[in-house]
PDB file of C-alpha atoms in Angstrom:
ATOM      1  CA  MET A  57     -18.701 -19.530  18.219  1.00 39.00           C
ATOM      2  CA  GLN A  58     -15.265 -17.983  17.852  1.00 39.00           C
ATOM      3  CA  THR A  59     -12.189 -20.025  18.649  1.00 37.00           C
ATOM      4  CA  PRO A  60      -9.026 -17.893  18.725  1.00 36.00           C
ATOM      5  CA  TYR A  61      -5.714 -19.489  17.945  1.00 30.00           C
ATOM      6  CA  LEU A  62      -2.238 -18.384  16.943  1.00 33.00           C
ATOM      7  CA  CYS A  63      -0.848 -19.477  13.612  1.00 34.00           C
ATOM      8  CA  PRO A  64       2.850 -19.784  14.532  1.00 30.00           C
ATOM      9  CA  TYR A  65       4.361 -18.948  11.167  1.00 28.00           C
ATOM     10  CA  PHE A  66       3.265 -17.838   7.754  1.00 31.00           C
ATOM     11  CA  THR A  67       5.896 -19.018   5.284  1.00 32.00           C
ATOM     12  CA  LEU A  68       6.629 -16.802   2.341  1.00 36.00           C
ATOM     13  CA  HIS A  69       8.183 -18.569  -0.616  1.00 35.00           C
ATOM     14  CA  LYS A  70      11.048 -16.642  -2.134  1.00 36.00           C
ATOM     15  CA  GLU A  71      10.354 -15.329  -5.597  1.00 39.00           C
ATOM     16  CA  LYS A  72      12.972 -16.233  -8.180  1.00 37.00           C
ATOM     17  CA  GLY A  73      15.296 -13.380  -8.943  1.00 39.00           C
ATOM     18  CA  LEU A  74      14.434 -11.165  -5.981  1.00 40.00           C
ATOM     19  CA  ASN A  75      17.914 -11.356  -4.458  1.00 40.00           C
ATOM     20  CA  ASN A  76      16.763 -13.076  -1.278  1.00 38.00           C
ATOM     21  CA  ILE A  77      15.108  -9.950   0.096  1.00 37.00           C
ATOM     22  CA  PHE A  78      12.317 -11.884   1.799  1.00 32.00           C
ATOM     23  CA  THR A  79      12.185 -12.941   5.392  1.00 32.00           C
ATOM     24  CA  ASP A  80      11.033 -16.560   5.420  1.00 34.00           C
ATOM     25  CA  ARG A  81       8.526 -16.498   8.230  1.00 29.00           C
ATOM     26  CA  PHE A  82       6.101 -13.981   9.610  1.00 30.00           C
ATOM     27  CA  LEU A  83       4.186 -14.243  12.847  1.00 32.00           C
ATOM     28  CA  ILE A  84       0.502 -13.629  12.333  1.00 33.00           C
ATOM     29  CA  ALA A  85      -2.276 -13.664  14.873  1.00 32.00           C
ATOM     30  CA  ILE A  86      -5.496 -14.811  13.267  1.00 31.00           C
ATOM     31  CA  THR A  87      -8.909 -15.746  14.524  1.00 35.00           C
ATOM     32  CA  SER A  88     -10.575 -18.871  13.194  1.00 33.00           C
ATOM     33  CA  PHE A  89     -14.220 -19.540  13.508  1.00 31.00           C
ATOM     34  CA  LYS A  90     -16.794 -21.627  11.717  1.00 33.00           C
ATOM     35  CA  ILE A  91     -19.938 -20.344  10.132  1.00 32.00           C
ATOM     36  CA  SER A  92     -22.805 -22.362   8.756  1.00 35.00           C
ATOM     37  CA  THR A  93     -23.547 -21.893   5.058  1.00 36.00           C
ATOM     38  CA  LYS A  94     -26.277 -24.064   3.590  1.00 44.00           C
ATOM     39  CA  GLY A  95     -25.577 -26.774   6.115  1.00 44.00           C
ATOM     40  CA  LYS A  96     -21.819 -26.745   5.474  1.00 44.00           C
ATOM     41  CA  LYS A  97     -19.244 -25.435   7.918  1.00 45.00           C
ATOM     42  CA  VAL A  98     -16.826 -23.030   6.263  1.00 42.00           C
ATOM     43  CA  GLU A  99     -13.715 -21.936   8.111  1.00 49.00           C
ATOM     44  CA  GLN A 100     -12.887 -18.219   7.939  1.00 61.00           C
ATOM     45  CA  GLN A 101      -9.641 -16.668   9.147  1.00 92.00           C
ATOM     46  CA  TYR A 102      -9.197 -13.051  10.084  1.00 94.00           C
ATOM     47  CA  ILE A 103      -6.254 -10.867  11.101  1.00 95.00           C
ATOM     48  CA  THR A 104      -7.203 -10.597  14.760  1.00 94.00           C
ATOM     49  CA  PRO A 105      -5.505  -7.343  15.838  1.00 96.00           C
ATOM     50  CA  LEU A 106      -6.912  -5.385  12.900  1.00 97.00           C
ATOM     51  CA  LEU A 107     -10.406  -6.864  13.026  1.00 97.00           C
ATOM     52  CA  ASP A 108     -10.677  -6.335  16.786  1.00 97.00           C
ATOM     53  CA  ALA A 109      -9.494  -2.739  16.478  1.00 98.00           C
ATOM     54  CA  TYR A 110     -11.863  -2.078  13.594  1.00 98.00           C
ATOM     55  CA  ILE A 111     -14.872  -3.378  15.528  1.00 97.00           C
ATOM     56  CA  ARG A 112     -13.942  -1.334  18.622  1.00 98.00           C
ATOM     57  CA  GLY A 113     -13.485   1.812  16.548  1.00 98.00           C
ATOM     58  CA  TYR A 114     -16.683   1.200  14.597  1.00 97.00           C
ATOM     59  CA  GLU A 115     -18.655   0.871  17.831  1.00 96.00           C
ATOM     60  CA  LYS A 116     -17.156   4.107  19.182  1.00 95.00           C
ATOM     61  CA  ARG A 117     -18.015   6.028  16.029  1.00 94.00           C
ATOM     62  CA  TYR A 118     -21.347   4.606  14.985  1.00 94.00           C
ATOM     63  CA  LYS A 119     -23.095   2.906  17.913  1.00 90.00           C
ATOM     64  CA  GLY A 120     -26.578   4.370  18.203  1.00 87.00           C
ATOM     65  CA  THR A 121     -26.235   6.580  15.117  1.00 90.00           C
ATOM     66  CA  ALA A 122     -28.697   6.534  12.267  1.00 87.00           C
ATOM     67  CA  ASP A 123     -26.122   7.140   9.533  1.00 85.00           C
ATOM     68  CA  ALA A 124     -23.706   4.323  10.399  1.00 89.00           C
ATOM     69  CA  LEU A 125     -21.666   2.954   7.532  1.00 89.00           C
ATOM     70  CA  GLU A 126     -22.000  -0.740   6.734  1.00 93.00           C
ATOM     71  CA  ARG A 127     -19.458  -2.772   8.670  1.00 94.00           C
ATOM     72  CA  LYS A 128     -16.730  -4.272   6.480  1.00 95.00           C
ATOM     73  CA  ASP A 129     -15.395  -7.136   8.605  1.00 96.00           C
ATOM     74  CA  HIS A 130     -14.581  -9.133   5.476  1.00 95.00           C
ATOM     75  CA  TYR A 131     -11.839  -6.643   4.562  1.00 96.00           C
ATOM     76  CA  PHE A 132      -9.784  -8.198   7.364  1.00 96.00           C
ATOM     77  CA  LYS A 133      -9.837 -11.805   6.201  1.00 95.00           C
ATOM     78  CA  ALA A 134      -6.409 -13.432   6.308  1.00 93.00           C
ATOM     79  CA  LYS A 135      -5.455 -14.113   2.703  1.00 91.00           C
ATOM     80  CA  GLU A 136      -2.286 -15.024   0.901  1.00 93.00           C
ATOM     81  CA  ASP A 137      -0.522 -11.791   0.053  1.00 95.00           C
ATOM     82  CA  LEU A 138      -0.333 -10.850  -3.624  1.00 95.00           C
ATOM     83  CA  PRO A 139       3.146 -11.288  -5.156  1.00 95.00           C
ATOM     84  CA  ARG A 140       3.651  -7.522  -5.521  1.00 95.00           C
ATOM     85  CA  VAL A 141       2.687  -7.014  -1.875  1.00 96.00           C
ATOM     86  CA  ARG A 142       5.092  -9.741  -0.751  1.00 96.00           C
ATOM     87  CA  ALA A 143       7.885  -8.111  -2.731  1.00 96.00           C
ATOM     88  CA  VAL A 144       7.356  -4.719  -1.124  1.00 97.00           C
ATOM     89  CA  LEU A 145       7.032  -6.169   2.382  1.00 97.00           C
ATOM     90  CA  GLY A 146      10.261  -8.036   1.785  1.00 96.00           C
ATOM     91  CA  PHE A 147      12.063  -4.853   0.775  1.00 96.00           C
ATOM     92  CA  LEU A 148      10.783  -3.059   3.878  1.00 97.00           C
ATOM     93  CA  GLN A 149      11.923  -5.973   6.024  1.00 96.00           C
ATOM     94  CA  GLY A 150      15.441  -5.217   4.813  1.00 95.00           C
ATOM     95  CA  ILE A 151      15.493  -1.460   5.450  1.00 96.00           C
ATOM     96  CA  ILE A 152      13.463  -1.096   8.659  1.00 95.00           C
ATOM     97  CA  PRO A 153      16.107  -2.684  10.948  1.00 93.00           C
ATOM     98  CA  ALA A 154      18.646  -0.236   9.503  1.00 92.00           C
ATOM     99  CA  GLY A 155      16.474   2.698  10.571  1.00 93.00           C
ATOM    100  CA  GLN A 156      15.702   3.743   7.009  1.00 95.00           C
ATOM    101  CA  CYS A 157      11.941   3.406   7.386  1.00 97.00           C
ATOM    102  CA  GLN A 158      10.416   4.672  10.607  1.00 97.00           C
ATOM    103  CA  SER A 159       7.527   6.381   8.827  1.00 98.00           C
ATOM    104  CA  LEU A 160       5.695   5.468   5.627  1.00 98.00           C
ATOM    105  CA  LEU A 161       3.107   7.186   3.457  1.00 98.00           C
ATOM    106  CA  ASP A 162       0.715   4.780   1.720  1.00 97.00           C
ATOM    107  CA  VAL A 163      -0.861   6.554  -1.245  1.00 96.00           C
ATOM    108  CA  GLY A 164      -4.263   5.336  -2.409  1.00 93.00           C
ATOM    109  CA  SER A 165      -4.824   2.751   0.323  1.00 95.00           C
ATOM    110  CA  GLY A 166      -8.138   1.653  -1.173  1.00 93.00           C
ATOM    111  CA  ARG A 167      -9.426  -1.598   0.336  1.00 93.00           C
ATOM    112  CA  GLY A 168      -6.174  -2.243   2.182  1.00 96.00           C
ATOM    113  CA  VAL A 169      -4.620  -4.824  -0.155  1.00 96.00           C
ATOM    114  CA  PHE A 170      -1.173  -3.502   0.790  1.00 97.00           C
ATOM    115  CA  LEU A 171      -2.004  -1.481   3.917  1.00 98.00           C
ATOM    116  CA  PHE A 172      -3.443  -4.302   6.025  1.00 97.00           C
ATOM    117  CA  PRO A 173      -0.514  -6.711   5.479  1.00 97.00           C
ATOM    118  CA  LEU A 174       1.782  -3.759   6.202  1.00 98.00           C
ATOM    119  CA  LEU A 175       0.055  -3.072   9.529  1.00 97.00           C
ATOM    120  CA  ARG A 176       0.053  -6.798  10.298  1.00 96.00           C
ATOM    121  CA  ASP A 177       3.777  -7.282   9.746  1.00 97.00           C
ATOM    122  CA  PHE A 178       5.053  -3.945  11.105  1.00 97.00           C
ATOM    123  CA  PRO A 179       2.867  -3.140  14.134  1.00 96.00           C
ATOM    124  CA  THR A 180       5.029  -0.226  15.346  1.00 95.00           C
ATOM    125  CA  LEU A 181       5.684   1.500  12.018  1.00 97.00           C
ATOM    126  CA  GLU A 182       4.180   4.999  11.780  1.00 98.00           C
ATOM    127  CA  VAL A 183       1.916   4.841   8.723  1.00 98.00           C
ATOM    128  CA  THR A 184       0.009   7.695   7.105  1.00 98.00           C
ATOM    129  CA  SER A 185      -2.672   6.616   4.661  1.00 98.00           C
ATOM    130  CA  ILE A 186      -4.161   8.951   2.074  1.00 97.00           C
ATOM    131  CA  ASP A 187      -7.027   8.357  -0.320  1.00 96.00           C
ATOM    132  CA  ILE A 188      -9.287  10.686  -2.282  1.00 95.00           C
ATOM    133  CA  LEU A 189     -12.397   8.673  -1.323  1.00 95.00           C
ATOM    134  CA  PRO A 190     -13.812   9.700   2.082  1.00 96.00           C
ATOM    135  CA  HIS A 191     -15.522   6.362   2.768  1.00 95.00           C
ATOM    136  CA  ARG A 192     -12.174   4.558   2.493  1.00 95.00           C
ATOM    137  CA  ILE A 193     -10.653   6.881   5.073  1.00 97.00           C
ATOM    138  CA  LYS A 194     -13.654   6.530   7.398  1.00 96.00           C
ATOM    139  CA  LEU A 195     -13.033   2.781   7.557  1.00 97.00           C
ATOM    140  CA  LEU A 196      -9.382   3.399   8.414  1.00 98.00           C
ATOM    141  CA  GLU A 197     -10.371   5.937  11.069  1.00 98.00           C
ATOM    142  CA  CYS A 198     -12.217   3.116  12.812  1.00 97.00           C
ATOM    143  CA  LEU A 199      -8.933   1.203  12.962  1.00 98.00           C
ATOM    144  CA  HIS A 200      -7.203   4.210  14.510  1.00 98.00           C
ATOM    145  CA  ASP A 201      -9.998   4.820  17.015  1.00 98.00           C
ATOM    146  CA  GLY A 202      -9.963   1.131  17.936  1.00 98.00           C
ATOM    147  CA  GLY A 203      -6.311   1.109  18.953  1.00 97.00           C
ATOM    148  CA  ILE A 204      -4.148   1.141  15.799  1.00 98.00           C
ATOM    149  CA  THR A 205      -2.875   4.575  16.805  1.00 97.00           C
ATOM    150  CA  HIS A 206       0.208   4.440  14.583  1.00 98.00           C
ATOM    151  CA  LEU A 207      -2.127   4.616  11.551  1.00 98.00           C
ATOM    152  CA  HIS A 208      -2.999   8.157  10.473  1.00 98.00           C
ATOM    153  CA  PRO A 209      -5.723   8.257   7.767  1.00 98.00           C
ATOM    154  CA  VAL A 210      -6.216  11.462   5.765  1.00 97.00           C
ATOM    155  CA  VAL A 211      -8.495  12.375   2.852  1.00 98.00           C
ATOM    156  CA  GLU A 212      -5.948  13.828   0.417  1.00 97.00           C
ATOM    157  CA  ASP A 213      -4.775  13.862  -3.202  1.00 95.00           C
ATOM    158  CA  ILE A 214      -1.104  13.009  -3.760  1.00 94.00           C
ATOM    159  CA  CYS A 215      -0.941  15.508  -6.634  1.00 94.00           C
ATOM    160  CA  THR A 216      -1.819  18.522  -4.485  1.00 95.00           C
ATOM    161  CA  TRP A 217      -1.149  17.596  -0.839  1.00 96.00           C
ATOM    162  CA  ASN A 218       0.974  20.312   0.775  1.00 96.00           C
ATOM    163  CA  ALA A 219       2.406  18.354   3.699  1.00 97.00           C
ATOM    164  CA  PRO A 220       5.931  19.493   4.712  1.00 97.00           C
ATOM    165  CA  ASP A 221       8.943  18.427   2.672  1.00 97.00           C
ATOM    166  CA  LYS A 222      10.592  15.123   3.655  1.00 96.00           C
ATOM    167  CA  SER A 223       7.663  14.160   5.875  1.00 97.00           C
ATOM    168  CA  PHE A 224       8.128  10.398   5.392  1.00 98.00           C
ATOM    169  CA  ASP A 225      11.058   8.007   5.182  1.00 98.00           C
ATOM    170  CA  VAL A 226       9.249   5.993   2.501  1.00 98.00           C
ATOM    171  CA  VAL A 227       6.426   6.843   0.101  1.00 98.00           C
ATOM    172  CA  ALA A 228       4.592   3.804  -1.300  1.00 97.00           C
ATOM    173  CA  MET A 229       2.362   4.095  -4.365  1.00 94.00           C
ATOM    174  CA  LEU A 230       1.122   0.629  -5.258  1.00 95.00           C
ATOM    175  CA  GLU A 231      -1.264   0.461  -8.217  1.00 89.00           C
ATOM    176  CA  VAL A 232      -1.766   4.227  -8.168  1.00 90.00           C
ATOM    177  CA  MET A 233       0.117   5.962 -10.985  1.00 86.00           C
ATOM    178  CA  GLU A 234      -1.775   4.226 -13.779  1.00 84.00           C
ATOM    179  CA  HIS A 235      -4.975   5.913 -12.522  1.00 77.00           C
ATOM    180  CA  ILE A 236      -3.807   9.537 -12.348  1.00 86.00           C
ATOM    181  CA  PRO A 237      -3.835  11.846 -15.399  1.00 89.00           C
ATOM    182  CA  ASP A 238      -1.127  14.232 -14.139  1.00 90.00           C
ATOM    183  CA  THR A 239       1.851  11.891 -13.901  1.00 92.00           C
ATOM    184  CA  GLU A 240       4.372  14.669 -13.403  1.00 92.00           C
ATOM    185  CA  ALA A 241       2.478  16.091 -10.409  1.00 92.00           C
ATOM    186  CA  VAL A 242       2.403  12.660  -8.746  1.00 94.00           C
ATOM    187  CA  VAL A 243       6.141  12.143  -9.124  1.00 95.00           C
ATOM    188  CA  ARG A 244       7.069  15.693  -8.136  1.00 95.00           C
ATOM    189  CA  ASN A 245       5.097  15.575  -4.894  1.00 96.00           C
ATOM    190  CA  ALA A 246       6.160  12.038  -3.999  1.00 97.00           C
ATOM    191  CA  VAL A 247       9.818  13.036  -4.331  1.00 97.00           C
ATOM    192  CA  ARG A 248       9.207  16.155  -2.248  1.00 97.00           C
ATOM    193  CA  LEU A 249       7.529  14.193   0.562  1.00 98.00           C
ATOM    194  CA  ALA A 250      10.026  11.317   0.762  1.00 98.00           C
ATOM    195  CA  ARG A 251      13.330  11.211   2.653  1.00 97.00           C
ATOM    196  CA  ASN A 252      14.800   7.855   1.640  1.00 97.00           C
ATOM    197  CA  TYR A 253      12.786   5.745  -0.808  1.00 98.00           C
ATOM    198  CA  ILE A 254       9.780   5.766  -3.113  1.00 98.00           C
ATOM    199  CA  ILE A 255       8.195   2.423  -3.989  1.00 98.00           C
ATOM    200  CA  VAL A 256       5.926   2.160  -7.013  1.00 94.00           C
ATOM    201  CA  SER A 257       4.044  -0.733  -8.540  1.00 93.00           C
ATOM    202  CA  VAL A 258       2.166  -0.554 -11.834  1.00 92.00           C
ATOM    203  CA  PRO A 259       0.724  -3.074 -14.316  1.00 90.00           C
ATOM    204  CA  SER A 260       3.225  -4.310 -16.875  1.00 88.00           C
ATOM    205  CA  LYS A 261       0.624  -5.333 -19.476  1.00 85.00           C
ATOM    206  CA  PRO A 262      -2.573  -3.777 -20.846  1.00 82.00           C
ATOM    207  CA  ASP A 263      -5.740  -4.894 -19.098  1.00 79.00           C
ATOM    208  CA  ASP A 264      -9.462  -4.261 -19.346  1.00 82.00           C
ATOM    209  CA  ASN A 265      -9.719  -1.908 -16.353  1.00 75.00           C
ATOM    210  CA  PRO A 266     -11.226   1.315 -17.738  1.00 81.00           C
ATOM    211  CA  GLU A 267      -9.658   3.297 -14.857  1.00 76.00           C
ATOM    212  CA  HIS A 268      -6.119   2.387 -16.005  1.00 79.00           C
ATOM    213  CA  ILE A 269      -5.180   5.289 -18.271  1.00 71.00           C
ATOM    214  CA  HIS A 270      -1.383   4.793 -18.448  1.00 80.00           C
ATOM    215  CA  LEU A 271       0.929   1.877 -19.134  1.00 86.00           C
ATOM    216  CA  PHE A 272       4.513   2.531 -17.973  1.00 86.00           C
ATOM    217  CA  SER A 273       7.700   0.834 -19.062  1.00 91.00           C
ATOM    218  CA  ASN A 274      10.783   0.564 -16.837  1.00 93.00           C
ATOM    219  CA  ASP A 275      12.409   3.343 -18.883  1.00 95.00           C
ATOM    220  CA  ASP A 276       9.363   5.586 -18.406  1.00 94.00           C
ATOM    221  CA  LEU A 277       9.471   5.254 -14.635  1.00 92.00           C
ATOM    222  CA  LYS A 278      13.248   5.577 -14.452  1.00 96.00           C
ATOM    223  CA  SER A 279      13.255   8.776 -16.531  1.00 95.00           C
ATOM    224  CA  LEU A 280      10.429  10.353 -14.546  1.00 94.00           C
ATOM    225  CA  PHE A 281      11.901   9.742 -11.107  1.00 94.00           C
ATOM    226  CA  LEU A 282      15.508  10.539 -11.996  1.00 96.00           C
ATOM    227  CA  ALA A 283      14.378  13.763 -13.644  1.00 96.00           C
ATOM    228  CA  HIS A 284      12.691  14.860 -10.424  1.00 95.00           C
ATOM    229  CA  GLY A 285      15.622  14.254  -8.110  1.00 94.00           C
ATOM    230  CA  CYS A 286      15.961  10.551  -7.301  1.00 96.00           C
ATOM    231  CA  LYS A 287      19.514   9.232  -7.098  1.00 95.00           C
ATOM    232  CA  LYS A 288      18.956   5.779  -8.580  1.00 95.00           C
ATOM    233  CA  VAL A 289      16.207   3.266  -9.261  1.00 96.00           C
ATOM    234  CA  LYS A 290      15.961  -0.502  -9.363  1.00 96.00           C
ATOM    235  CA  PHE A 291      13.221  -2.825 -10.535  1.00 96.00           C
ATOM    236  CA  ILE A 292      11.638  -6.028  -9.275  1.00 91.00           C
ATOM    237  CA  SER A 293       9.543  -8.104 -11.655  1.00 84.00           C
ATOM    238  CA  VAL A 294       6.461  -9.978 -10.527  1.00 91.00           C
ATOM    239  CA  THR A 295       3.767 -11.537 -12.683  1.00 90.00           C
ATOM    240  CA  ASN A 296       1.940  -8.877 -14.732  1.00 91.00           C
ATOM    241  CA  HIS A 297       3.420  -6.036 -12.671  1.00 93.00           C
ATOM    242  CA  ARG A 298       6.599  -4.031 -12.363  1.00 94.00           C
ATOM    243  CA  ILE A 299       7.892  -2.677  -9.059  1.00 96.00           C
ATOM    244  CA  MET A 300      10.285   0.250  -8.906  1.00 96.00           C
ATOM    245  CA  VAL A 301      12.292   1.288  -5.852  1.00 97.00           C
ATOM    246  CA  ALA A 302      13.704   4.809  -6.196  1.00 97.00           C
ATOM    247  CA  GLN A 303      16.400   5.930  -3.781  1.00 97.00           C
ATOM    248  CA  LEU A 304      16.673   9.600  -2.949  1.00 94.00           C
ATOM    249  CA  SER A 305      19.983  11.418  -2.735  1.00 65.00           C
ATOM    250  CA  SER A 306      21.088  12.987   0.529  1.00 56.00           C
ATOM    251  CA  ASP A 307      20.190  16.418  -0.821  1.00 49.00           C
ATOM    252  CA  HIS A 308      16.797  16.342  -2.487  1.00 42.00           C
ATOM    253  CA  SER A 309      14.960  18.978  -0.470  1.00 41.00           C
ATOM    254  CA  ALA A 310      14.629  21.137  -3.540  1.00 39.00           C
ATOM    255  CA  ASN A 311      13.015  19.785  -6.661  1.00 39.00           C
ATOM    256  CA  PRO A 312      15.003  20.303  -9.853  1.00 36.00           C
ATOM    257  CA  SER A 313      14.371  23.589 -11.554  1.00 33.00           C
ATOM    258  CA  PRO A 314      12.277  23.551 -14.743  1.00 32.00           C
ATOM    259  CA  GLN A 315      15.490  23.996 -16.741  1.00 30.00           C
ATOM    260  CA  THR A 316      16.925  20.719 -15.385  1.00 31.00           C
ATOM    261  CA  VAL A 317      13.822  18.612 -16.053  1.00 32.00           C
ATOM    262  CA  PRO A 318      13.709  17.295 -19.616  1.00 31.00           C
ATOM    263  CA  SER A 319      11.141  19.156 -21.681  1.00 31.00           C
ATOM    264  CA  ALA A 320      10.013  15.884 -23.221  1.00 33.00           C
ATOM    265  CA  LEU A 321       8.962  13.597 -20.377  1.00 35.00           C
ATOM    266  CA  PRO A 322       8.731   9.847 -21.064  1.00 37.00           C
ATOM    267  CA  SER A 323       6.118   8.858 -23.592  1.00 38.00           C
ATOM    268  CA  HIS A 324       4.252   6.422 -21.361  1.00 43.00           C
ATOM    269  CA  GLN A 325       1.386   4.901 -23.224  1.00 45.00           C
ATOM    270  CA  PRO A 326      -2.144   6.169 -22.586  1.00 45.00           C
ATOM    271  CA  ILE A 327      -4.498   3.195 -22.586  1.00 42.00           C
ATOM    272  CA  SER A 328      -7.692   3.422 -24.542  1.00 34.00           C
ATOM    273  CA  LYS A 329     -10.758   2.526 -22.490  1.00 33.00           C
ATOM    274  CA  ASN A 330     -11.666   0.186 -25.292  1.00 34.00           C
ATOM    275  CA  GLN A 331      -8.371  -1.682 -25.054  1.00 34.00           C
TER     276      GLN A 331
END
């Protein structure tokens, strides 16, 4: 039996060295209920607005159909945000009141590790989500159909998407660039699509994920984004990851000509699948 309740505040501890960019407390609505597992009662907590919307949208799309996708309620469990996610949410908390982020593109939304906390904490922010995997977008379409109408899911590839220039105030690419072979295409299109900021997170150390084909240093990222038109960059360090915030100049509608981009782009390190 479900017992809804409101958790008044979710306290975020400030990370050392992050220049106090975090807001201390976030209001989260969560649903708590108890389920029986081998005779033991285990308490589960879910992000109520997202779970409710997902279920409504799922029912609209798949009720009575033979090819319904498996429901993924567990994606909406309320968990402690990862440090890199907290850092990015904290940065957004600082720029949204100033009107610098009224629309955001989330590249490679995946299972919603960043997207769902983003929707939770900024329920009026216009968010476009792109992913190359159709089943990921179908799940997000259920959210939209269920009432999260400020979420706009699209099956697209950041390297080739031809959306209009300056479509989004902020482009977020968390744990994306290390997966994509054509690094220059990613950066070029992200800069073209963004008006104000680009936020990137990547691993800072080698790992055993065979899908991670690049390992970027701060200098690699800085050189890439400055070469393609960003005004300045800054970095935030979290455990095992690096976060870069690139600010765009007031006039970045045109990408730099080939003559202005260094012929030798940064030598970021390809990672052997055996590493």
